[in-house]
Coordinates of C-alpha atoms in Angstrom, one line a residue:
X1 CA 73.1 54.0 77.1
X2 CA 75.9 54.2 79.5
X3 CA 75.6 57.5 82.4
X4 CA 78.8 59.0 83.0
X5 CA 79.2 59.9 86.7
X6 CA 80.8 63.1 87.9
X7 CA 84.2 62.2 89.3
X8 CA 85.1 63.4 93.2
X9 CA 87.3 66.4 91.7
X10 CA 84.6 67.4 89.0
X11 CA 82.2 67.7 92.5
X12 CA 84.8 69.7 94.3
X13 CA 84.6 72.2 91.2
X14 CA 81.4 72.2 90.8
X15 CA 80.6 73.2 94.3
X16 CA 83.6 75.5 94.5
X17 CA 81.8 77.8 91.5
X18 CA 78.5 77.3 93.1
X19 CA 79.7 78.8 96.1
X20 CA 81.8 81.9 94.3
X21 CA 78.3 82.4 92.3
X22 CA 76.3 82.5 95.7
X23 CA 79.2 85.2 97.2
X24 CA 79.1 87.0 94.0
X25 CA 75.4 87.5 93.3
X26 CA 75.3 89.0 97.0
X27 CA 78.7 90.6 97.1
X28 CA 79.6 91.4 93.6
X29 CA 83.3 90.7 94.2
X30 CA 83.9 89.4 90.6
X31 CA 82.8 92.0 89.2
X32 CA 84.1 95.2 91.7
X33 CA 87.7 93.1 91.5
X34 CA 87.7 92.8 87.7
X35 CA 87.3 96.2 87.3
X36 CA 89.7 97.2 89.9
X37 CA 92.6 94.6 88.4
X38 CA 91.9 96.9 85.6
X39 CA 92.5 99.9 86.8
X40 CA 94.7 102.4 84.7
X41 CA 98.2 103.3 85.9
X42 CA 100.0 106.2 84.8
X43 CA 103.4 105.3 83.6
X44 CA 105.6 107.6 84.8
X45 CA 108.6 107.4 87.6
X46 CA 106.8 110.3 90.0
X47 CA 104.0 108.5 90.6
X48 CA 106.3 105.7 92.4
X49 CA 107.0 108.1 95.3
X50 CA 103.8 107.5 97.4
X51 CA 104.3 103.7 96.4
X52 CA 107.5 104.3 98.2
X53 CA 105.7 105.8 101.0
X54 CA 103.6 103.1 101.0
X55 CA 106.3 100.0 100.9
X56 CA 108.9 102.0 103.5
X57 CA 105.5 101.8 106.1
X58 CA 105.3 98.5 105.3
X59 CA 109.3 97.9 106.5
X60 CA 108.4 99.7 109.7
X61 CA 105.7 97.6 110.6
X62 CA 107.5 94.3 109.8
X63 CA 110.3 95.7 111.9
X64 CA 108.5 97.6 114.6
X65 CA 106.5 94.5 115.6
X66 CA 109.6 92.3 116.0
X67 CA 111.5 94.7 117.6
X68 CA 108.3 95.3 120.3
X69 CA 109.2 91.6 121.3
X70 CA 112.7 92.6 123.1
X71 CA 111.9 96.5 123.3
X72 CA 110.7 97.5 127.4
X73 CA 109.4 100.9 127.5
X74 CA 110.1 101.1 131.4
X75 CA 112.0 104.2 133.1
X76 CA 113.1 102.2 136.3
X77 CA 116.9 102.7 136.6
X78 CA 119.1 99.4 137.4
X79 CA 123.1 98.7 136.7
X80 CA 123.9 97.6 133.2
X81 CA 125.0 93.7 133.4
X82 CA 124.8 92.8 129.4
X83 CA 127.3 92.2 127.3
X84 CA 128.3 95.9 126.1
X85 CA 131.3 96.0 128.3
X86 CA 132.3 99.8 128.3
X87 CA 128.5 100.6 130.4
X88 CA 128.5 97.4 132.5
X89 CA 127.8 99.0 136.5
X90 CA 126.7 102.3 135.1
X91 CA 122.4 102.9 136.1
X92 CA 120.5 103.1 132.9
X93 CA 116.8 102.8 132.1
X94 CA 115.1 99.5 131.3
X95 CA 114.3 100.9 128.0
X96 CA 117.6 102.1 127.3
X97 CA 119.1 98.7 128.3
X98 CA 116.6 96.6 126.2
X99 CA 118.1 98.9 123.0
X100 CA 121.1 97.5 124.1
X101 CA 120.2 93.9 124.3
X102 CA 118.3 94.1 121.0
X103 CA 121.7 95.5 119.3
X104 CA 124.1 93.2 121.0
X105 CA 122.5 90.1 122.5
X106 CA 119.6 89.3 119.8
X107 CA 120.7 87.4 116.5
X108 CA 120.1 90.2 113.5
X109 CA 118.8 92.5 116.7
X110 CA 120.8 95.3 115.2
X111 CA 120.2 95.1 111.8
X112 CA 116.3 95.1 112.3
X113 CA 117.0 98.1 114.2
X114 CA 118.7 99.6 111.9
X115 CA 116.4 98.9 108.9
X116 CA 113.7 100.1 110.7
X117 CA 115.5 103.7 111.5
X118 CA 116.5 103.9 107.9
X119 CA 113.0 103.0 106.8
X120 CA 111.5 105.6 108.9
X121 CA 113.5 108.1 107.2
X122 CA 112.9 107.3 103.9
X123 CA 109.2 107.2 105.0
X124 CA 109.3 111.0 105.6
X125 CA 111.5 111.9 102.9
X126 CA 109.4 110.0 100.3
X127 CA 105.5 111.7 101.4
X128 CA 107.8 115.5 101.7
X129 CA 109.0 114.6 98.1
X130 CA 105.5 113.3 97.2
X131 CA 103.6 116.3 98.2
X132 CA 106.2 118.3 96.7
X133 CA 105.3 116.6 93.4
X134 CA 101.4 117.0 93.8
X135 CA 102.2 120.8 94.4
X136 CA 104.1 122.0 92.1
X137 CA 101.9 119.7 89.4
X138 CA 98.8 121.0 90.6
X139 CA 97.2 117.6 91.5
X140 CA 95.5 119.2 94.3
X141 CA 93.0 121.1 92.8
X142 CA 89.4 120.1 92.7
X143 CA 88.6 117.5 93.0
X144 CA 91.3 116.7 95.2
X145 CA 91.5 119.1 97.5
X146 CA 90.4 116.6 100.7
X147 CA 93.3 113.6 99.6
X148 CA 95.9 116.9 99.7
X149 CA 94.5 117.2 103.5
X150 CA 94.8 113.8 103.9
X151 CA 98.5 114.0 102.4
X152 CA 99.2 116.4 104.8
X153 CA 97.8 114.4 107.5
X154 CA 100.0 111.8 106.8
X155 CA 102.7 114.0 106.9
X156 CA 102.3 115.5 110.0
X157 CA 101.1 111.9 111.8
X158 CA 104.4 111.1 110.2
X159 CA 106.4 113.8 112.1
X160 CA 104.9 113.0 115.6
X161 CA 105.9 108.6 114.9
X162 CA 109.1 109.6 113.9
X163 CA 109.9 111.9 116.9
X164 CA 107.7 109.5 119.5
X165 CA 110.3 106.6 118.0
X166 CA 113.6 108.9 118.2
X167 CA 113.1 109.2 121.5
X168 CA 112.3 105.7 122.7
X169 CA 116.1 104.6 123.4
X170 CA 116.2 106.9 126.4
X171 CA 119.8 107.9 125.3
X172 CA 121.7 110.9 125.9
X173 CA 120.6 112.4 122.3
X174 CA 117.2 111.5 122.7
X175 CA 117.0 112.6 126.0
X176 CA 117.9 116.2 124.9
X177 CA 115.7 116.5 122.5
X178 CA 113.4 115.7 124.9
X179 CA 114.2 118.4 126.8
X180 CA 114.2 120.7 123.8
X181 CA 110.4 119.8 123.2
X182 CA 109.9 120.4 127.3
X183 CA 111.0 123.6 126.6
X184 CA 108.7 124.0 123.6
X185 CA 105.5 123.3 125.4
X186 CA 106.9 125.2 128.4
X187 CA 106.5 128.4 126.1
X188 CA 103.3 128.1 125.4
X189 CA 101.3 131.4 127.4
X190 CA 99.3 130.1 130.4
X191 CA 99.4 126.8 129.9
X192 CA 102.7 125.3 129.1
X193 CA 103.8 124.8 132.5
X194 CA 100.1 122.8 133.1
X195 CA 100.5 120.6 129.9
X196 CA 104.4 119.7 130.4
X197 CA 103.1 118.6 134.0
X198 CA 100.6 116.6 132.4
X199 CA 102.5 114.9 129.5
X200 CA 105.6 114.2 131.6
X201 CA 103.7 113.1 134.3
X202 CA 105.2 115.6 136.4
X203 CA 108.6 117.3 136.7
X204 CA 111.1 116.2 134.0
X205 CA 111.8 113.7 132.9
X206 CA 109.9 111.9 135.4
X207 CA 109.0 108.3 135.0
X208 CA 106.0 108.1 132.3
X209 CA 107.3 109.7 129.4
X210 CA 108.8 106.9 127.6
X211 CA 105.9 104.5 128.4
X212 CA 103.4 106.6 127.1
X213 CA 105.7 107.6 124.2
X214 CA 105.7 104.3 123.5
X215 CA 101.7 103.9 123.7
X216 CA 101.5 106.7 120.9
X217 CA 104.2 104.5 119.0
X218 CA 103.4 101.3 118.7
X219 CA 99.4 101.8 118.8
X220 CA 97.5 105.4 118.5
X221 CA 99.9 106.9 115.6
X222 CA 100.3 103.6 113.7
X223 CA 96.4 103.2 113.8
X224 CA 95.5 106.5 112.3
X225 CA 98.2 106.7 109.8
X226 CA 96.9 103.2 108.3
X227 CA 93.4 104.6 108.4
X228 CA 94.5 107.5 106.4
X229 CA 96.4 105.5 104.2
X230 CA 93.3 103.3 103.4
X231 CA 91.3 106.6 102.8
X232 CA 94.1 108.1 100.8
X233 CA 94.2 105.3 98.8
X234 CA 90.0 104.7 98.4
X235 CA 90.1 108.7 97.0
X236 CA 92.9 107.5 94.6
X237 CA 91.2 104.9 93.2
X238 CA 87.8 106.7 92.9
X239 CA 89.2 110.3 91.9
X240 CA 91.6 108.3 89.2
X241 CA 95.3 109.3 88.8
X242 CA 95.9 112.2 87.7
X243 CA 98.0 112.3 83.9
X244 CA 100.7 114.3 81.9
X245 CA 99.2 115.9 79.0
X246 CA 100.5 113.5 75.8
X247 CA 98.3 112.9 72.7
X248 CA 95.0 110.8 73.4
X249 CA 95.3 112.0 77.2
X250 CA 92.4 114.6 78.5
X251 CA 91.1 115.5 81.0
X252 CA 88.1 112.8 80.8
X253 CA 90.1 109.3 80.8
X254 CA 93.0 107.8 82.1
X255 CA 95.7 106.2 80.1
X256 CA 98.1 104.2 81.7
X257 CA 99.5 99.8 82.6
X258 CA 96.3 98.1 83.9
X259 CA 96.5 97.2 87.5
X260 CA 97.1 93.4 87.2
X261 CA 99.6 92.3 85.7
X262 CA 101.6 95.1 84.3
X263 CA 101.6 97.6 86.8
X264 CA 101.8 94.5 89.6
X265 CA 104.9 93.6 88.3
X266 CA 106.4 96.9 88.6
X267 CA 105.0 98.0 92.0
X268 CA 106.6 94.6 93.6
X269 CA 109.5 94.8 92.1
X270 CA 109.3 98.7 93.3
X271 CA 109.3 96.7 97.2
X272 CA 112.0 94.3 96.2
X273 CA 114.3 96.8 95.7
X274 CA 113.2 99.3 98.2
X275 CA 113.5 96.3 100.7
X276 CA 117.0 95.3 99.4
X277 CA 118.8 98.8 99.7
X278 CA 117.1 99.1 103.1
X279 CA 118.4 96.1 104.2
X280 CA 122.1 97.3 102.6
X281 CA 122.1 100.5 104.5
X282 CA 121.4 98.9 107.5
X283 CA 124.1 96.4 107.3
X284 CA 126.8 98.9 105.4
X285 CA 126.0 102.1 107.5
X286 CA 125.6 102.8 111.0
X287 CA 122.7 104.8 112.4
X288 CA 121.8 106.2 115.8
X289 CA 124.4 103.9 117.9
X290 CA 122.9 104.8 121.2
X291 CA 125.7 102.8 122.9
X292 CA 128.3 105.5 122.0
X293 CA 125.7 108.4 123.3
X294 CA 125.0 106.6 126.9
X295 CA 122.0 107.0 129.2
X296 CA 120.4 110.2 129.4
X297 CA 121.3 112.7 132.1
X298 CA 119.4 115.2 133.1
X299 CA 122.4 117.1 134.1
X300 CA 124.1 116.1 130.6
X301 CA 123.9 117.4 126.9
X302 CA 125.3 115.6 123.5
X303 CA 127.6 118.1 122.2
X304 CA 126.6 118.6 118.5
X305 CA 123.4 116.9 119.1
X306 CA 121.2 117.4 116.3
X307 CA 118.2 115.7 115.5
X308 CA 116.9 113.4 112.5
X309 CA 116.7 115.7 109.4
X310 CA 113.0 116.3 109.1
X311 CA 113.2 118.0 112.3
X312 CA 115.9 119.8 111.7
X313 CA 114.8 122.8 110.6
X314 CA 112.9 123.1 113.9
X315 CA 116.4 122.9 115.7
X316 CA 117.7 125.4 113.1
X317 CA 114.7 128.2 113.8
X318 CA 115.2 127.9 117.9
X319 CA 119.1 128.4 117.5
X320 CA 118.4 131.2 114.8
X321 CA 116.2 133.3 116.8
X322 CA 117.7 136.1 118.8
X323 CA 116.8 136.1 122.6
X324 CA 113.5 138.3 123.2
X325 CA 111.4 137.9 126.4
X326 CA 108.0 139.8 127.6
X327 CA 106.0 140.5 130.8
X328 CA 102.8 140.4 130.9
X329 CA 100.6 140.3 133.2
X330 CA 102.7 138.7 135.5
X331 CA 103.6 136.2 132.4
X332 CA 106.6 135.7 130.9
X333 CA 106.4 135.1 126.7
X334 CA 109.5 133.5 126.2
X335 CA 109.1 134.7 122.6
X336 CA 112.7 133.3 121.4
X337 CA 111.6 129.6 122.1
X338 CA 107.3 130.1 120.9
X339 CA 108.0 131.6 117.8
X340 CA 110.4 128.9 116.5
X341 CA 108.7 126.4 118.3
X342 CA 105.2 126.4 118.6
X343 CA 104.1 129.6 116.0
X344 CA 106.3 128.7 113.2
X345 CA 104.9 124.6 112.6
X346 CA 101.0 125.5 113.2
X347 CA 102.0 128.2 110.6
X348 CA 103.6 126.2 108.1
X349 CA 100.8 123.4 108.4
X350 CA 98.3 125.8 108.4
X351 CA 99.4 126.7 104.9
X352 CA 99.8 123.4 103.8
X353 CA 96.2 122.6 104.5
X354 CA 94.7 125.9 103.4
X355 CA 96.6 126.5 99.8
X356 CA 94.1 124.3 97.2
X357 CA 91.5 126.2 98.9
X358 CA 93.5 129.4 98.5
X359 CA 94.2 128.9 94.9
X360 CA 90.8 128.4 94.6
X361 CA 89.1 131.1 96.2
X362 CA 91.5 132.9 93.3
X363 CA 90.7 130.9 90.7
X364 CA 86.7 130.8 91.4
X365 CA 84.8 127.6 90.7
X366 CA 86.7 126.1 88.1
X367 CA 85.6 122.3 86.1
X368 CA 87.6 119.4 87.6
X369 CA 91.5 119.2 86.6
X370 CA 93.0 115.6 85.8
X371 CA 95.9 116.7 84.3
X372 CA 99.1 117.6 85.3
X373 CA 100.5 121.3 85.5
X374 CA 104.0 121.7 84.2
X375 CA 105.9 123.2 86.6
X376 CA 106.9 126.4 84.0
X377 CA 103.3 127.0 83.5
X378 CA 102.6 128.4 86.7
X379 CA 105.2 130.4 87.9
X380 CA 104.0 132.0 90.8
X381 CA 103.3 129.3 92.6
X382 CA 106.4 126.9 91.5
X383 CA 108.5 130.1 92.8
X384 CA 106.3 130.1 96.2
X385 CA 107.2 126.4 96.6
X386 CA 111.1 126.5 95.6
X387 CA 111.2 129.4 98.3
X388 CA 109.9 127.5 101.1
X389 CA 112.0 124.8 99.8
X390 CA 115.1 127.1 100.2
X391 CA 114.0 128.6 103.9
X392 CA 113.8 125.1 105.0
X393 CA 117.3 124.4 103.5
X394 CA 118.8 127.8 105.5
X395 CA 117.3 126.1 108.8
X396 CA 118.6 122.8 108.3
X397 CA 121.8 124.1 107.5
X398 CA 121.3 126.3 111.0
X399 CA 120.6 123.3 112.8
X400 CA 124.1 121.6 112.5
X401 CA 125.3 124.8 113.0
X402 CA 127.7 123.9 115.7
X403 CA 129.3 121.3 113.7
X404 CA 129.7 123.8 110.4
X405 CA 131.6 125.7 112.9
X406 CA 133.8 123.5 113.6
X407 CA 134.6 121.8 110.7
X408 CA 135.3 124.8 108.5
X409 CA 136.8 127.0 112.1
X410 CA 134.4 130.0 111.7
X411 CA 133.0 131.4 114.9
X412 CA 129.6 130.6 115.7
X413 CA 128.4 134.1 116.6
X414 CA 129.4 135.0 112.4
X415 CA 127.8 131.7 111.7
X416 CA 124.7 132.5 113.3
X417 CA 124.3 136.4 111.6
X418 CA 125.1 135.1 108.3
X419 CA 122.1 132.2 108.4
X420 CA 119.9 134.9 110.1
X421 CA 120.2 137.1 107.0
X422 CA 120.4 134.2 104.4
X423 CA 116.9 133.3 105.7
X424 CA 115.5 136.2 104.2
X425 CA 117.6 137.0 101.4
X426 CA 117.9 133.2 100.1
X427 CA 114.0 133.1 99.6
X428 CA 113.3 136.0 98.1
X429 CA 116.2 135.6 95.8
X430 CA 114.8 132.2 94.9
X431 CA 111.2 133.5 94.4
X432 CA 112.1 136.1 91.6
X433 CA 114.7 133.8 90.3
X434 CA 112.3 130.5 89.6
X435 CA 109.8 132.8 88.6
X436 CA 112.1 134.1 85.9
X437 CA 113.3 130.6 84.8
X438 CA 109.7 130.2 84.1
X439 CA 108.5 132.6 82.4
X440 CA 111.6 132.1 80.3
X441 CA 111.4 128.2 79.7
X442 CA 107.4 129.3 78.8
X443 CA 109.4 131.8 76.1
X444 CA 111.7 129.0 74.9
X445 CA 108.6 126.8 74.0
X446 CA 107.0 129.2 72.3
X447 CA 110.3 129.9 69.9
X448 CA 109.9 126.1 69.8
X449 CA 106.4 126.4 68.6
X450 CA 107.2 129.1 66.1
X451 CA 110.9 128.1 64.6
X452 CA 110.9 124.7 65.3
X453 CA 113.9 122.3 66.3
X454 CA 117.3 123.1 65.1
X455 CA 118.2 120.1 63.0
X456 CA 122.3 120.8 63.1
X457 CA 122.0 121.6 59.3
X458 CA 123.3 125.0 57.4
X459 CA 121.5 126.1 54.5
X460 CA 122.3 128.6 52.1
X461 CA 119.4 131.3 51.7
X462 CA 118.1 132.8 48.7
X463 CA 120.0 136.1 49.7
X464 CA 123.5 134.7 49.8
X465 CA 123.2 134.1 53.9
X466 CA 123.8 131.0 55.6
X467 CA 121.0 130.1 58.1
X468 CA 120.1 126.8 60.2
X469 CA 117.9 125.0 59.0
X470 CA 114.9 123.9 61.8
X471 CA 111.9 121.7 61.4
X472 CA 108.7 121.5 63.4
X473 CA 108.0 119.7 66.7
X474 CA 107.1 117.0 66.9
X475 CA 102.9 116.3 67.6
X476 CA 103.7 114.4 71.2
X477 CA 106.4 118.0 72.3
X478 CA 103.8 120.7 71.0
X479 CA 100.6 118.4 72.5
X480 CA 102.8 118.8 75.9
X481 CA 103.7 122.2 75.0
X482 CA 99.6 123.7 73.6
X483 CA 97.7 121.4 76.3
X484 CA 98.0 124.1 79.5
X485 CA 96.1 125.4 82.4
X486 CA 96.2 129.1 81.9
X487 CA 93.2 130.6 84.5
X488 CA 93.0 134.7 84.2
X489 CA 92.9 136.9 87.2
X490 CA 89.6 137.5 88.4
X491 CA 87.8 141.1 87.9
X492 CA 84.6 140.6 89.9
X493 CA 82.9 143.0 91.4
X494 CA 85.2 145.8 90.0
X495 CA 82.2 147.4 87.0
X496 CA 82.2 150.9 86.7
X497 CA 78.9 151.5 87.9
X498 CA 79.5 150.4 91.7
X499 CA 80.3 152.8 94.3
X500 CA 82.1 149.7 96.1
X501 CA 84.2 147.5 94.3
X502 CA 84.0 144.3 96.2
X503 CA 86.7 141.8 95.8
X504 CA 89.2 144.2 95.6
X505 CA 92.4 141.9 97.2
X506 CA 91.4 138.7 95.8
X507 CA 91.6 140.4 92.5
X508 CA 95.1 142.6 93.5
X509 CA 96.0 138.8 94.3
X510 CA 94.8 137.0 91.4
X511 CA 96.5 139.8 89.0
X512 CA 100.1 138.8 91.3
X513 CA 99.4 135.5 90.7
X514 CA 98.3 134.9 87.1
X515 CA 99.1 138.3 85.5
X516 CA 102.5 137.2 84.2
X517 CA 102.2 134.5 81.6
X518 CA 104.3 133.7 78.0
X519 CA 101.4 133.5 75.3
X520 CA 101.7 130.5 72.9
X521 CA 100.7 130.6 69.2
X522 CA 97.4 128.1 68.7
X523 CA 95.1 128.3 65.9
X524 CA 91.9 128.0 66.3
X525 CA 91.7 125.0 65.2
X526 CA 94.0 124.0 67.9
X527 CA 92.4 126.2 70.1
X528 CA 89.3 124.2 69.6
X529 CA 91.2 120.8 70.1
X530 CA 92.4 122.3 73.4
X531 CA 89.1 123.3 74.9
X532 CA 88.1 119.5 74.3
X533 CA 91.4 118.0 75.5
X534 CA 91.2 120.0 78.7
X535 CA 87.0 119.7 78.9
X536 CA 85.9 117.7 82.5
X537 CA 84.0 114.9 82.6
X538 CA 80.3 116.0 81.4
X539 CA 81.2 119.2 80.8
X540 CA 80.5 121.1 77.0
X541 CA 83.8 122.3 75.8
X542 CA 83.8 125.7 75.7
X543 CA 81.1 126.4 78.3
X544 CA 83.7 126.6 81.7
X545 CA 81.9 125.0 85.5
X546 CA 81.1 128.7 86.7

């Protein structure tokens, strides 16, 4: 009996599984990435905007290590000798002539540049819009409450890149905001004039700035924000995705395209196109031409200088407040210039990172939540966030306020009184308005629930009327509508029988914050059905996490 031998390619295979077997039986990657190719995706467009996040870093790094190649982050002053004629003789930077060089001497120099300021933008503007969209869904609450801190991380880290990169080009624009944020630190009570000595490296501008600007850059920033991201991401994948409420969708599974290949095909296609419209803008609109702002100057200022929009509303709070200084103790509070500049950020990130644990401390211990919020469902607090939405509007407006001037030919002094008051009227008129639109799209469903959908039809009723005729929702609309989070102010520590009742503004704030609600119609069958839709993962339905 002939012995068939193993041919040289059956050996290569042979060993190639043995070896995967070895890995796998002391790594178990097989098994940790076939479940992880499996992994449930939620199809719907919002959860894109941290992919785009995600894909516009990925630009920035691409760009940002080429353009580290040509880029010299050195202050030493010499005459200009490239090839951009109007500056040739005239003393710039090393840094600000190696901008120059990049956009005019290097092949495709100034369309990586460009791509990677247009990136950078998109970056912010896609984690502002991101957490916008966790927040007014509620996909912070437990048990994501230390991603949301994470998210807001990002964001800030994301701030401080964009404004360390901004001001790299040593250019007139740059260079005054610059000297705006000198003047920020300068305000600080006791120690401003210490720490601006010790991040300028002495008087300004000095000669270390842009060096260790570009230190931050290229290495500190860049290194944390892609730890964070991996973190962000690890919580993501072991929290799961959170879900719109649609029939077969509680709050113990996930529904959604499985990782590999569906959701694959749509995440890269997701970078192709982010890439390509990157990569248009660049080429089909000009951004921060640093040629036509020249060197910085310390005795210069760009006229209608205003800064890259997520820091405008910085720009817009220090030209909105009035001038106001103190004395005290032989220290000057240059209150105009702290409030703005240093009071107003730590307060606004110091809500960010507190709310979930706000909401919370209102709410009381609460089961996990895996479903989404509709924005109408909790009114108080989409009204909170379209408020702060609309101050920051008023104080990016303020911050071209200059150019508004001009443009339209109003004086700047009317300008200025008539954004002062907007910032406090346009909020609180947006506040009691979204709150209204709420609690009347909550009314509309429930007409919905009760009459049904108009069908376009007239009918003749049995009293000689004419009426039109409606038929009921659909099971998908009234799952979406019935399937809610509706907690109940709190009324602890309030009994009759004590002499202190404890609690009492958490409750006051709870009643502000939940009191006003649209009931809907359930059964209790469906009432039943809702309790189980809406029951966490190992809980009993009906017995709450308390």
């Amino acid at each position: 009996m002939a012995v068939r031998r193993p041919s040289r390619q059956e050996g290569r295979e042979g060993r190639g599984e043995r070896v995967v077997t070895a890995v796998d039986r002391r790594l178990p990657v097989a098994s940790a990435g076939k479940e992880f190719l499996r992994k449930a995706f939620p199809d719907h467009w919002s959860f894109l905007l941290g992919e785009l996040a995600l894909y516009s870093l990925l630009m920035l790094v691409l760009t940002g290590v080429w353009l580290t190649f040509f880029f010299h982050p050195d202050m030493t002053e010499r005459p200009y000798t490239g090839s951009y004629v109007p500056l040739r003789g005239t003393f710039t930077t090393e840094a600000y002539a190696s901008v120059l060089h990049i956009s005019f001497d290097v092949r495709g120099g100034l369309l990586v540049r460009q791509v990677h300021h247009w990136a950078a933008l998109v970056f912010v503007a896609a984690i502002g819009v991101h957490l916008l969209r966790v927040f007014f869904t509620g996909a912070f609450r437990r048990p994501r409450e230390v991603n949301w801190t994470i998210g807001v991380t990002l964001f800030l880290l994301s701030l401080l890149e964009g404004f360390c990169g901004y001001s790299l080009p040593d250019d007139l624009l740059s260079g005054t905001g610059l000297r705006t944020s000198q003047g920020i630190v300068l305000s600080i009570p006791v120690i401003g004039t210490y720490l601006s000595f010790f991040l300028f490296g002495g008087q300004f501008p000095g000669h270390e700035i842009i060096p260790r600007l570009y230190a931050v850059h290229i290495l500190l920033v860049p290194g944390v924000l892609l730890a964070l991201v991996g973190a962000h991401l690890t919580f993501v994948v072991h929290h799961k995705h959170t879900q719109w409420a649609e029939p077969g969708r509680t709050n113990s599974n996930v529904i959604g395209k499985p990782l590999f290949p569906q959701y694959t095909a749509k995440s890269v296609g997701l970078l192709l196109i982010l890439s390509g419209l990157l990569a248009a803008m660049a080429a089909l609109f000009q951004i921060n031409p640093v040629w036509s702002f020249g060197p910085y100057r310390a005795d210069q200022v760009s006229l209608d200088a205003q800064p890259d929009w997520y820091v405008g509303y910085l720009e817009g709070a220090l030209r909105l407040m009035p001038a106001w200084e103190t004395d005290v103790a032989g220290h000057t509070i240059v209150w105009d210039v702290l409030l703005p500049g240093v009071v107003l950020p730590a307060v606004l990130f110091l809500v960010l990172y507190a709310y979930p644990f706000f909401e919370r401390w209102l709410t009381g211990p609460r089961p996990e939540q895996h479903l989404c919020d509709r924005p109408r469902n909790q009114p108080t607090r989409t009204a909170l966030g379209a408020s702060a939405v609309s101050a920051y509007a008023v104080l990016l407006l303020t911050g071209g306020q200059d150019v508004l001037a001009y443009l339209f030919r109003l004086p700047v002094e009317f300008l200025t009184l008539t954004l002062r008051t907007a910032l406090f009227v346009v909020p609180f008129l947006t506040y009691h308005l979204t709150k209204r639109a709420c609690l009347g799209l909550q009314a509309a469903d429930r007409r919905r629930i009760l009459d049904g959908v108009r069908t376009g039809e007239v009918r003749r009723t049995a009293g000689g009327g004419y009426e039109e005729a409606h038929t009921l929702l659909s099971r998908e609309e009234a799952y979406r509508i019935l399937v809610r989070d509706t907690p109940r102010p709190r009324a602890e520590g309030t009994e009759a029988w004590r002499w202190f009742h404890r609690h009492r503004l958490r409750n006051a704030l709870g009643r502000w914050y939940f009191g006003k609600s649209v009931q809907m119609p359930a059964t209790a069958w469906e009432k039943r059905r809702i309790e189980v839709v809406r029951a966490a993962p190992g809980e009993v339905p009906g017995r709450g996490d308390e």
